[in-house]
XYZ file of C-alpha atoms in Angstrom:
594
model
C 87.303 95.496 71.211
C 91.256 95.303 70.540
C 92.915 98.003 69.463
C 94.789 96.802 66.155
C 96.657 100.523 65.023
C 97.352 102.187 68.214
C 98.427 105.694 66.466
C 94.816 106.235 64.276
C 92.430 104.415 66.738
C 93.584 105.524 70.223
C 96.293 108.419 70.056
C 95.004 110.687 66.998
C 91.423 110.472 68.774
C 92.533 111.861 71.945
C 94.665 114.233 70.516
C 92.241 116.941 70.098
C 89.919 116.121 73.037
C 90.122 117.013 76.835
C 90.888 113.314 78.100
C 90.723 111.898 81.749
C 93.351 109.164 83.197
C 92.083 107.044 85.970
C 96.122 105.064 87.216
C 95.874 102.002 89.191
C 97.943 102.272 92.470
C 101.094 100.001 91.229
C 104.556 101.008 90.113
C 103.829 99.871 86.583
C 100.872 101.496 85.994
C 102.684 104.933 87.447
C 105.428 104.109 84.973
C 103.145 103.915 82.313
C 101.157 107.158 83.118
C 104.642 108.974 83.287
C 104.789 107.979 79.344
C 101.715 108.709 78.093
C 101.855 112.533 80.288
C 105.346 112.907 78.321
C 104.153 112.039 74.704
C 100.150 114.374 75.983
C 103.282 117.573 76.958
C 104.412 117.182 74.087
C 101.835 117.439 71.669
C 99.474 119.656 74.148
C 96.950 117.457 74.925
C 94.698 118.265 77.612
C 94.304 115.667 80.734
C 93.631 115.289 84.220
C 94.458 112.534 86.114
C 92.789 110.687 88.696
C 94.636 108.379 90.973
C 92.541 105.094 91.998
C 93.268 102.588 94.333
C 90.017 100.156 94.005
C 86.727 99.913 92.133
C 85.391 102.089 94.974
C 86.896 104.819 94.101
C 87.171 104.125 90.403
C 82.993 104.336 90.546
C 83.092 107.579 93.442
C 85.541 109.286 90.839
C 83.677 108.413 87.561
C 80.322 109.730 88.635
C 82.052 112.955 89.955
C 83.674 113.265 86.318
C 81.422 111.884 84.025
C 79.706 114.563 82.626
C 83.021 116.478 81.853
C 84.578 114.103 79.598
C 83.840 112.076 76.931
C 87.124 109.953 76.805
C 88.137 108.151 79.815
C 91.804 106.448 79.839
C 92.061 103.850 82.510
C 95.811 102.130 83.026
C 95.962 98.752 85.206
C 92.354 98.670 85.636
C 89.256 97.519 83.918
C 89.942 94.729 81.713
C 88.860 91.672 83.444
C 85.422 93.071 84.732
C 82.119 94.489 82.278
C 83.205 97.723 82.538
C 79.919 98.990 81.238
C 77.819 97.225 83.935
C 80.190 98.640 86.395
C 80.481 102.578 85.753
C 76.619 102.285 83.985
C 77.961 105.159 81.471
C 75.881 107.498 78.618
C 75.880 105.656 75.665
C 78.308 107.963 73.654
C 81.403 107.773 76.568
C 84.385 105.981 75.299
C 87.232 103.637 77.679
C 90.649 103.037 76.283
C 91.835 100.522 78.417
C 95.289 99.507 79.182
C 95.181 96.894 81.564
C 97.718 94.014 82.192
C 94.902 91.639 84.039
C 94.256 88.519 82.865
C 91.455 87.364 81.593
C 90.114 90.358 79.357
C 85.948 90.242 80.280
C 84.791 88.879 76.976
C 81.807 91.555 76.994
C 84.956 94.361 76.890
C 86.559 92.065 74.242
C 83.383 91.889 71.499
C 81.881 95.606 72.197
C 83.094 97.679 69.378
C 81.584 101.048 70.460
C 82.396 101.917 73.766
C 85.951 99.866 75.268
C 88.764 100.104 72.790
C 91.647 97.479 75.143
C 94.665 98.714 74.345
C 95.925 95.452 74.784
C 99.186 93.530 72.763
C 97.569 91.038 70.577
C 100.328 88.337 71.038
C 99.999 87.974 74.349
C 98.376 84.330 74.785
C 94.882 86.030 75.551
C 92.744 82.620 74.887
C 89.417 84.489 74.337
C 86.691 82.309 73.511
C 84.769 82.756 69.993
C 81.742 85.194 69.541
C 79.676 82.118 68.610
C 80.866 80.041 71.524
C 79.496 83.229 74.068
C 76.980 85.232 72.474
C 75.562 83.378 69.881
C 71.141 82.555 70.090
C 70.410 79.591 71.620
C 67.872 79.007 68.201
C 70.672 79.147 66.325
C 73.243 76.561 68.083
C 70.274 73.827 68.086
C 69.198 74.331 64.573
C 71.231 74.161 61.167
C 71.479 78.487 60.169
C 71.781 79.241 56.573
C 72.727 82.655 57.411
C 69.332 83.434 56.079
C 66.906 86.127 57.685
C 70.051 88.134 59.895
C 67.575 90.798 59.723
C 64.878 89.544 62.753
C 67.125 87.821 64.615
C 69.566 90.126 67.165
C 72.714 88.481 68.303
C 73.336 87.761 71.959
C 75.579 90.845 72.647
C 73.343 93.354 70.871
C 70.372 91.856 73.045
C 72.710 92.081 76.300
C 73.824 95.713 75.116
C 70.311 96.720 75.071
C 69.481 95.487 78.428
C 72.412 96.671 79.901
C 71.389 100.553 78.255
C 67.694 99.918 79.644
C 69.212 99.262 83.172
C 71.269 101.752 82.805
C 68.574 104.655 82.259
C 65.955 102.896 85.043
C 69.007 103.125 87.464
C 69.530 106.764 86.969
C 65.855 107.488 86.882
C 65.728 105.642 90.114
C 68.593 107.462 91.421
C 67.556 110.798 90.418
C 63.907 110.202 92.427
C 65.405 108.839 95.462
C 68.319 110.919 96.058
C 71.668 109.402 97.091
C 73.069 108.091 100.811
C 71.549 104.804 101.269
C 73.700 102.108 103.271
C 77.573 102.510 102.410
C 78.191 98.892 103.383
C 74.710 97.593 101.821
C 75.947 99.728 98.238
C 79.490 98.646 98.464
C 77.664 94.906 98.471
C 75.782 95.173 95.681
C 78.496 96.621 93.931
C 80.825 94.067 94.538
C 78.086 91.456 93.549
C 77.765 93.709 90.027
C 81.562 93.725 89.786
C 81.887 89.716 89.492
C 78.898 88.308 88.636
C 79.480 84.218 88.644
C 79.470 83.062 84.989
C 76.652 80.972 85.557
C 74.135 83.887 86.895
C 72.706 85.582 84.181
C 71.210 84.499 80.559
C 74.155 83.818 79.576
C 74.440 80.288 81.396
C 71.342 79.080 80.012
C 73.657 76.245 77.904
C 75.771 74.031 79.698
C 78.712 74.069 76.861
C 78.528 77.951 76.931
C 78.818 77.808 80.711
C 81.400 75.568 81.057
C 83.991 77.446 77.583
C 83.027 80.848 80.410
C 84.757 78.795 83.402
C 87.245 77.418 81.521
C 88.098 80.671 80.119
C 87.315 83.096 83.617
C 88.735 80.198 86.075
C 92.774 81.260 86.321
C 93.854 85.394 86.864
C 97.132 85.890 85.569
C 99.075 89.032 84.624
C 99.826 89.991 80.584
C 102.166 92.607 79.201
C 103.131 95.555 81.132
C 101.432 98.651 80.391
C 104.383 100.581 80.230
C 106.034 98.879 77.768
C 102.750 98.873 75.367
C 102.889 102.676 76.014
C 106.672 102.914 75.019
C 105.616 100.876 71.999
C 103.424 103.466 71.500
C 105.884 106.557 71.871
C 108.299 104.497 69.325
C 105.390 104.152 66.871
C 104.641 108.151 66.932
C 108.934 108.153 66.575
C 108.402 110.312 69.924
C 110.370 107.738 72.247
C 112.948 109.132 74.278
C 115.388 107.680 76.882
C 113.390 108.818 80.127
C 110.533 106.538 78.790
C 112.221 103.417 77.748
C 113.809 103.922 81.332
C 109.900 103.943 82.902
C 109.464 100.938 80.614
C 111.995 98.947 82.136
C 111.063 99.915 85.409
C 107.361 98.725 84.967
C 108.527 95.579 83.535
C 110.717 95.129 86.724
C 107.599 95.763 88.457
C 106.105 92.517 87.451
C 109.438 90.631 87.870
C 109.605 91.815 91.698
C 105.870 91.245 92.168
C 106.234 87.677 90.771
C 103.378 88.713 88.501
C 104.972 87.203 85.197
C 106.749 83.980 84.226
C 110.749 83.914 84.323
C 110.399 83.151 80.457
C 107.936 86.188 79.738
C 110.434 88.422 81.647
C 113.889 87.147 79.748
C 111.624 87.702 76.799
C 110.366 91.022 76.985
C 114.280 91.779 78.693
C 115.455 90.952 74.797
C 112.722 93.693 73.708
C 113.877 96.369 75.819
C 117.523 95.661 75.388
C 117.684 95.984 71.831
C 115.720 100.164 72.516
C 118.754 100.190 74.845
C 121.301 99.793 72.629
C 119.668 102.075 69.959
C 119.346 104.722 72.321
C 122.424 104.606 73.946
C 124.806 102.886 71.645
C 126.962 105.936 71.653
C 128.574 105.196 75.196
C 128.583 101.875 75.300
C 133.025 101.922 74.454
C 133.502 105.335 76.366
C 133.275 104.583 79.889
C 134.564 108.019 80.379
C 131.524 109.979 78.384
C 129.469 110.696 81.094
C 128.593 114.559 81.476
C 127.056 115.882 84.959
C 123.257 116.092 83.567
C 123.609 113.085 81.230
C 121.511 109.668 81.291
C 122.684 106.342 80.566
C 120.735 103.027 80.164
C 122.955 100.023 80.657
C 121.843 96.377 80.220
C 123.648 94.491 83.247
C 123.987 91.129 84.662
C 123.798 91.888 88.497
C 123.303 89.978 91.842
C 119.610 89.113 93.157
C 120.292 91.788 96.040
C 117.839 94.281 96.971
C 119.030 97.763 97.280
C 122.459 96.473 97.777
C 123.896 99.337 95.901
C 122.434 101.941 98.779
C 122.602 99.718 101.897
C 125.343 97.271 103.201
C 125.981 93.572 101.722
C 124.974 92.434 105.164
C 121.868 93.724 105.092
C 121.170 93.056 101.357
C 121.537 89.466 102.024
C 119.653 89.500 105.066
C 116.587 91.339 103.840
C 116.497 89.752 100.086
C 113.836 87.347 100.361
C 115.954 84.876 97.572
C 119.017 84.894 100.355
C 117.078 84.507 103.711
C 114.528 81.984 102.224
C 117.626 79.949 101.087
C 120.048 80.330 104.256
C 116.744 80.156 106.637
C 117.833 83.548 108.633
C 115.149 83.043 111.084
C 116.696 80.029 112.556
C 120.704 80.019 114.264
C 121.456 77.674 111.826
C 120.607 79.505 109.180
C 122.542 82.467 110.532
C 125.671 80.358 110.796
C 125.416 79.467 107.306
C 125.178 83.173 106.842
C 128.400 83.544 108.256
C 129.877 80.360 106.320
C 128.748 82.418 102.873
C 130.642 85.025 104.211
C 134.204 83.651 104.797
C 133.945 81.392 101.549
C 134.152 84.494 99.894
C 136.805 86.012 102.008
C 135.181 89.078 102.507
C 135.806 90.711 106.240
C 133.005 91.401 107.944
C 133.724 94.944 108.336
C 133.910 95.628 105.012
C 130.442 93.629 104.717
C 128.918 95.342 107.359
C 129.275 99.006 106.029
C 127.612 100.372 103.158
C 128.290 99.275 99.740
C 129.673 102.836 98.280
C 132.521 102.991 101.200
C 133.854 99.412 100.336
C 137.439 98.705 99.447
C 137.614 99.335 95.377
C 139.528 96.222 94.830
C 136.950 94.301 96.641
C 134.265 95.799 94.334
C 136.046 95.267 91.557
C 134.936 91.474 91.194
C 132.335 91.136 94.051
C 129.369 90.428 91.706
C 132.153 87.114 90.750
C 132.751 86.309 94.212
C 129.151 86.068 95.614
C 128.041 84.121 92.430
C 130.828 81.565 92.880
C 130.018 81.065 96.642
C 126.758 81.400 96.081
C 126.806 77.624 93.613
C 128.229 76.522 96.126
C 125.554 77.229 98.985
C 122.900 75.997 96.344
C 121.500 79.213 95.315
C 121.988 78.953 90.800
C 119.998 81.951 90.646
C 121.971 84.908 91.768
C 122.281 86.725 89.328
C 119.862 87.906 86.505
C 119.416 89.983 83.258
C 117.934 93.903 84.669
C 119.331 97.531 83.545
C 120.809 100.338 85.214
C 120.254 103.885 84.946
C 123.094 106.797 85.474
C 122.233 109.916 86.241
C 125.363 111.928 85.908
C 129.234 110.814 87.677
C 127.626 109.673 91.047
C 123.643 108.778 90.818
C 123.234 105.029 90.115
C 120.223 103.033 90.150
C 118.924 99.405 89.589
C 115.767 99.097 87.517
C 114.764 96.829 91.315
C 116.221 100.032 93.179
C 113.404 102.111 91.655
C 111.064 100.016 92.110
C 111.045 99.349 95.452
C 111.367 102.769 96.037
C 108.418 104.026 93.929
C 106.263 101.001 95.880
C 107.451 102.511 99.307
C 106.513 105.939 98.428
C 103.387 104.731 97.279
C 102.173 102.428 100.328
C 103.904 104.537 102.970
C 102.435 103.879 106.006
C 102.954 107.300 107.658
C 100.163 109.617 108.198
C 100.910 112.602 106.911
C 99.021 112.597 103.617
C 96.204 110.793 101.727
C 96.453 108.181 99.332
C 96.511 110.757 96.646
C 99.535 112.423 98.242
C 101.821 109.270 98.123
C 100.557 108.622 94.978
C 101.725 112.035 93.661
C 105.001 111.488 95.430
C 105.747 108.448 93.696
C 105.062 109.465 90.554
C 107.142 112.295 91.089
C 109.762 110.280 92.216
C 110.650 108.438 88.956
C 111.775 112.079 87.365
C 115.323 112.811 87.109
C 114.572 116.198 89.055
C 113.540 114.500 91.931
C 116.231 112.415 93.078
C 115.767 113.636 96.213
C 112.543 112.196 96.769
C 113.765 108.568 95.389
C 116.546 108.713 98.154
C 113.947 108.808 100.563
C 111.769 106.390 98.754
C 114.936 104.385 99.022
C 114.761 104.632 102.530
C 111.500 104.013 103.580
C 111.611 100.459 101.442
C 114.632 99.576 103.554
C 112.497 100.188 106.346
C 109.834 97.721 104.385
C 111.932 95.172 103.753
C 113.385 94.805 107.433
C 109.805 94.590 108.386
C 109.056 92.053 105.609
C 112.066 89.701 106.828
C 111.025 90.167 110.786
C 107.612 89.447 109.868
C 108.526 86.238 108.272
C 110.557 85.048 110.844
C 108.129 86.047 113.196
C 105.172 83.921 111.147
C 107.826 80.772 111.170
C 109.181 80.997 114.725
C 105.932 80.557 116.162
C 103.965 78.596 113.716
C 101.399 80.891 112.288
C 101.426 78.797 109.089
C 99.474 76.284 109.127
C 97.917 73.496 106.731
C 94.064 74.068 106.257
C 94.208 70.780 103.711
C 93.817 72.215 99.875
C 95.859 75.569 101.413
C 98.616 76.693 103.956
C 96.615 79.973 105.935
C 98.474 82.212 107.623
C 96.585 85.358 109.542
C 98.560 88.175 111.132
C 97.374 89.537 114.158
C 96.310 92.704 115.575
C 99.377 93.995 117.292
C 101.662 92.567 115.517
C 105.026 95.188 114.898
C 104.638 96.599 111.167
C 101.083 94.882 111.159
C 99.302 97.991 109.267
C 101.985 98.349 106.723
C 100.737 94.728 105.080
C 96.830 96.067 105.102
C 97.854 97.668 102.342
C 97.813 95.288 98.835
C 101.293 95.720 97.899
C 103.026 94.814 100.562
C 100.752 92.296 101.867
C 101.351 90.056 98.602
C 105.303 90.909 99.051
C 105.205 89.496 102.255
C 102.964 86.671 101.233
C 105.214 85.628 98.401
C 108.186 85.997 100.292
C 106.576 83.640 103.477
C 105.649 81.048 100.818
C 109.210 80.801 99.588
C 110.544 80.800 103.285
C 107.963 78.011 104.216
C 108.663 76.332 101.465
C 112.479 76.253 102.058
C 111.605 75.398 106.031
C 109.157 72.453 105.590
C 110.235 68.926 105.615
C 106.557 67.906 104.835
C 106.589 67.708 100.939
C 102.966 67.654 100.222
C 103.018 71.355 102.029
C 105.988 72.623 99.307
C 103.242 71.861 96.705
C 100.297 74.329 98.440
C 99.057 78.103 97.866
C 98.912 80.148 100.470
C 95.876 82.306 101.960
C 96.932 84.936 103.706
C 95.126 87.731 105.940
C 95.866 90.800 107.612
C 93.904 93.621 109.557
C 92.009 96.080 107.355
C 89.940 98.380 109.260
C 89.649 97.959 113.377
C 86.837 100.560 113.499
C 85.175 98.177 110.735
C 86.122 94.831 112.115
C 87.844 93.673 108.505
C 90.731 91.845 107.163
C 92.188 91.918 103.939
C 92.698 88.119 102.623
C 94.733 87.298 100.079
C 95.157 84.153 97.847
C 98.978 83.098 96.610
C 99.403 80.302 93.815
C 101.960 77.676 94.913
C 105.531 78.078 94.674
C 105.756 74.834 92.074
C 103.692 77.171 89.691
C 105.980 79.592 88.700
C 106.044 78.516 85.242
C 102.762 80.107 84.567
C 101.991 82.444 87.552
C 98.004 81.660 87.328
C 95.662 82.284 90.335
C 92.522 80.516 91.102
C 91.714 82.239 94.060
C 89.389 85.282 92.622
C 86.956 82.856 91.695
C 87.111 80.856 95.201
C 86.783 83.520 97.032
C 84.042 84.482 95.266
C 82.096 81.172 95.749
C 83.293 80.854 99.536
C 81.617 83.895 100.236
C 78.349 83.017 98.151
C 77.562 80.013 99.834
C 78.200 81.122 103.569
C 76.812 84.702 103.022
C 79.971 86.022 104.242
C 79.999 89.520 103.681
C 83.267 90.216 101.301
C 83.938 93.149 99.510
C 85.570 92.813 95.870
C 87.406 96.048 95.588
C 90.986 95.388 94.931
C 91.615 95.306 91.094
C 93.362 91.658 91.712
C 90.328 89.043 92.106
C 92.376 87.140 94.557
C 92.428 90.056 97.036
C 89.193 90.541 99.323
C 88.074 92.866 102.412
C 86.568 90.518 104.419
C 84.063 90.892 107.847
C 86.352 89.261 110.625
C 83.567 87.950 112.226
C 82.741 85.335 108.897
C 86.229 84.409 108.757
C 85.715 81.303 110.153
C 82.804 79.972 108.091
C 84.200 81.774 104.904
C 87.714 79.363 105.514
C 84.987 76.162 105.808
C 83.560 76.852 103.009
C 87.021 77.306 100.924
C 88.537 74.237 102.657
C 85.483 72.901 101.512
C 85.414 74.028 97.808
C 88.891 73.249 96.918
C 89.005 69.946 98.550
């Protein structure tokens, strides 16, 4: 059920109680984790958080935890699948769930007892009635009075029950036989539990019912960022302090960078966070000269579409922005000339381009931001500049809301080997602190490295044709060996660079049916395993609503070729996949979407 008063049914229930946080592996749902562990400090509530990077792991760590705790907090995970069916739970275990996936299960949505979705209620959610889902199929055919409520149990009670009795024969079963059976065999069936088709169980029995679940289940798209329904939270509780309207911006950035939310949900929620801005620093905003060496300072700005550009060179800002290098095509000679073209239309030397941004001439500073928006009309690019913040730590540390963010992601996807997935999970976390400045230097570093790799990767992909039309889809698959290849097995970056091809193709192609496509894209996984990761990408037309059919494709691709797919990515439209069914799993989505 939603959570109407976030303060009496969510906050003052955890208060007193020993809580557990499970934290999706994204930069929003770390920024969002950093808020609520700031408001649990400072009113001594007792957590422990578990970092989780797929269902996997989200089951592997609930089972291991389960019989500790009674409250369970998950962030970026667990709305859009029956979260009950999933984690098969004791009856009196409670999920607050803050979760920016789109669209909320509606078995989460109408249980009352055990998932409180601490979800905003003005998002456009679009969940279908009660009646419409869960009502008796006695009832819809024949005119109800209301009369005898007593014998008859609604759908949801009757699915609750089953779902309890399940429940109980599963552990039975499990508690005769002993764990260790087939790892790939169990992660199977668990994916099949995860995402049941709509049309599987009792549910489907009527065709209207089935068809208001498709409707409803069809599109994934991305709601409110968790961070800022957690600063909501913190200003509710008057508890809200600068540090976490800062983590608020960042995980709204989050979603801008990841394309996850429409340019009109982003300028809106901008407006939000801009008016906390000025009430929280409305003291400095005349007295340029106020800064003190350990004070912080929130500025709304109106700053160029340049990655990092701040902390690297204007060279390669432009080159390694994917906005710039889809628009001048960098991968091609031409494009590089045009480059070059940009360049002396702003009169800038290319010395003073070429080294970094902090050792520029002042007087060129003074009105770059001018200068590269003026040229910039005139090369065709309207967009290159947009609303974000900026954050000053002191005289000499300053940071884009887009710096952090990339950093953060970096930290968190690093593909060096020198610690777990837990380990650059804790580092990234650590690195949105003020104290740790240090570690978002290097952060800022390594997604340098990332975005170089990005850029060569795309011109790579476009140089030699590795995008290709399947029909419905363009497909692109990187191979093994390719440079940088097992930095994009990892879900982040793989749907950076997949976004970022798209708009490069897209820019490249003179064939204008292609503009229109999505994109499938898939990488190496696991060599030892023989699997890919494949990922699905809405077309670039669609960025006034960001919506994603591919979960549910994938889904039936894999159904009706017996391709054996794992579902374990909290994005539907993400899949491990056995390389050896690629082929027939491709047929059979060619096939479906034709």
């Amino acid at each position: 059920m939603f959570v109407s008063d976030f303060r009496k049914e969510f906050y003052e229930v955890v208060q007193s109680q020993r809580v557990l946080l499970f934290v999706a592996s994204d930069v929003d749902a770390l920024c969002a984790c950093k808020i609520l562990q700031a408001l649990f400090q400072c009113d001594h509530v007792q957590y422990t958080l578990v970092p989780v990077s797929g269902w996997q792991e989200l089951e592997t760590a609930f089972l291991e935890h389960k019989e500790q705790f009674r409250y369970f907090i998950l962030i970026n995970c667990g709305a859009n699948v029956d979260l009950l069916d999933i984690l098969q739970p004791d009856e009196d275990t409670v999920f607050f769930v803050c979760d920016t996936h789109r669209p909320v299960n509606v078995v989460n949505v109408y249980n009352d007892t055990q998932i409180k979705l601490l979800i905003k209620q003005d998002d456009d959610l679009e969940v279908p009635a009660y009646e419409d889902i869960f009502r008796d199929e006695e009832d819809s055919g024949s005119d109800s009075d209301g009369s005898e409520p007593s014998e008859k149990r609604t759908r949801l009670e009757e699915e609750i029950v089953e779902r309890t009795m399940r429940r109980r024969q599963r552990r039975e079963w499990e508690a005769r036989s002993g764990s260790g059976s087939e790892p790939l065999a169990a992660a199977l069936e668990k994916s099949s539990r995860l995402f049941p088709s709509p049309m599987s169980d009792r549910t489907a029995s009527r065709s209207p019912r089935r068809d208001i679940l498709f409707d409803y289940e069809q599109y994934e798209y991305h709601g409110t960022s968790s961070a800022m329904v957690m600063f909501e939270l913190a200003w509710t509780l008057s508890k809200d302090l600068n540090d976490m309207l800062w983590w608020a911006i960042v995980g709204l950035t989050d979603q801008w960078v990841q394309d996850k939310i429409t340019q009109m949900k982003y300028v809106t929620d901008v407006g939000v966070l801009q008016r906390h801005v000025s009430r929280h620093n409305h003291r400095n905003e005349d007295e340029e000269n106020t800064l003190s060496v350990d004070c912080t300072r929130i500025s709304f700005e109106y700053d160029l579409r340049l990655a990092l550009y701040q902390h690297w060179s204007l060279h390669d800002s432009l080159c390694n922005t994917s906005y710039t290098a889809a628009r001048f095509k960098l991968w091609s000679v031409h494009g590089q000339k045009r480059l070059q073209e940009f360049l002396a239309d702003m009169g800038l030397p290319l010395k003073q381009v070429k080294q970094k941004f902090q050792a520029m001439d002042i007087s060129l500073k003074e009105n770059l931001r001018e200068m590269i928006e003026e040229s910039a009309n005139k090369f065709g690019m309207k967009d290159m500049r947009m609303q974000t913040f900026s954050i000053h730590f002191g005289f000499k540390h300053k940071f884009l809301a887009s710096d952090v963010v990339f950093a953060t992601m970096s930290l968190m996807e690093s593909p060096e080997k020198d610690g777990s997935g837990t380990d650059h999970f804790i580092q990234a976390l650590d690195s949105l602190s003020r104290s740790n400045l240090d570690k978002l230097y290097y952060g800022l570093e390594l997604a340098k490295k990332q975005l170089r790799a990005t850029q060569q990767t795309i011109a790579s992909c476009l140089c030699t044709n590795l995008v290709i039309s399947q029909g419905p889809f363009l497909y692109c698959s990187l191979m093994e060996g390719t440079p940088d290849v097992m930095l994009f097995s990892r879900p982040v970056s793989l749907s950076l660079l997949s976004k970022h091809l798209l708009k490069s193709f897209v820019c490249s192609t003179k064939n204008r049916r292609c503009k229109l496509l999505p994109l499938v894209m898939a990488a190496p996984l696991s060599m030892e395993h023989g699997t890919v990761t494949v990922m699905g990408i809405p077309p670039e037309t669609d960025s006034s609503d960001r919506k994603n059919f591919f979960g549910r494709a994938f889904e039936k691709a894999a159904e009706s070729t017996s391709s054996r797919m794992l579902h374990n990515h909290f994005d539907l439209s993400v899949i491990e996949l056995k390389a050896e069914d690629r082929s027939k799993f491709l047929d059979a989505l060619v096939s479906l979407l034709s």
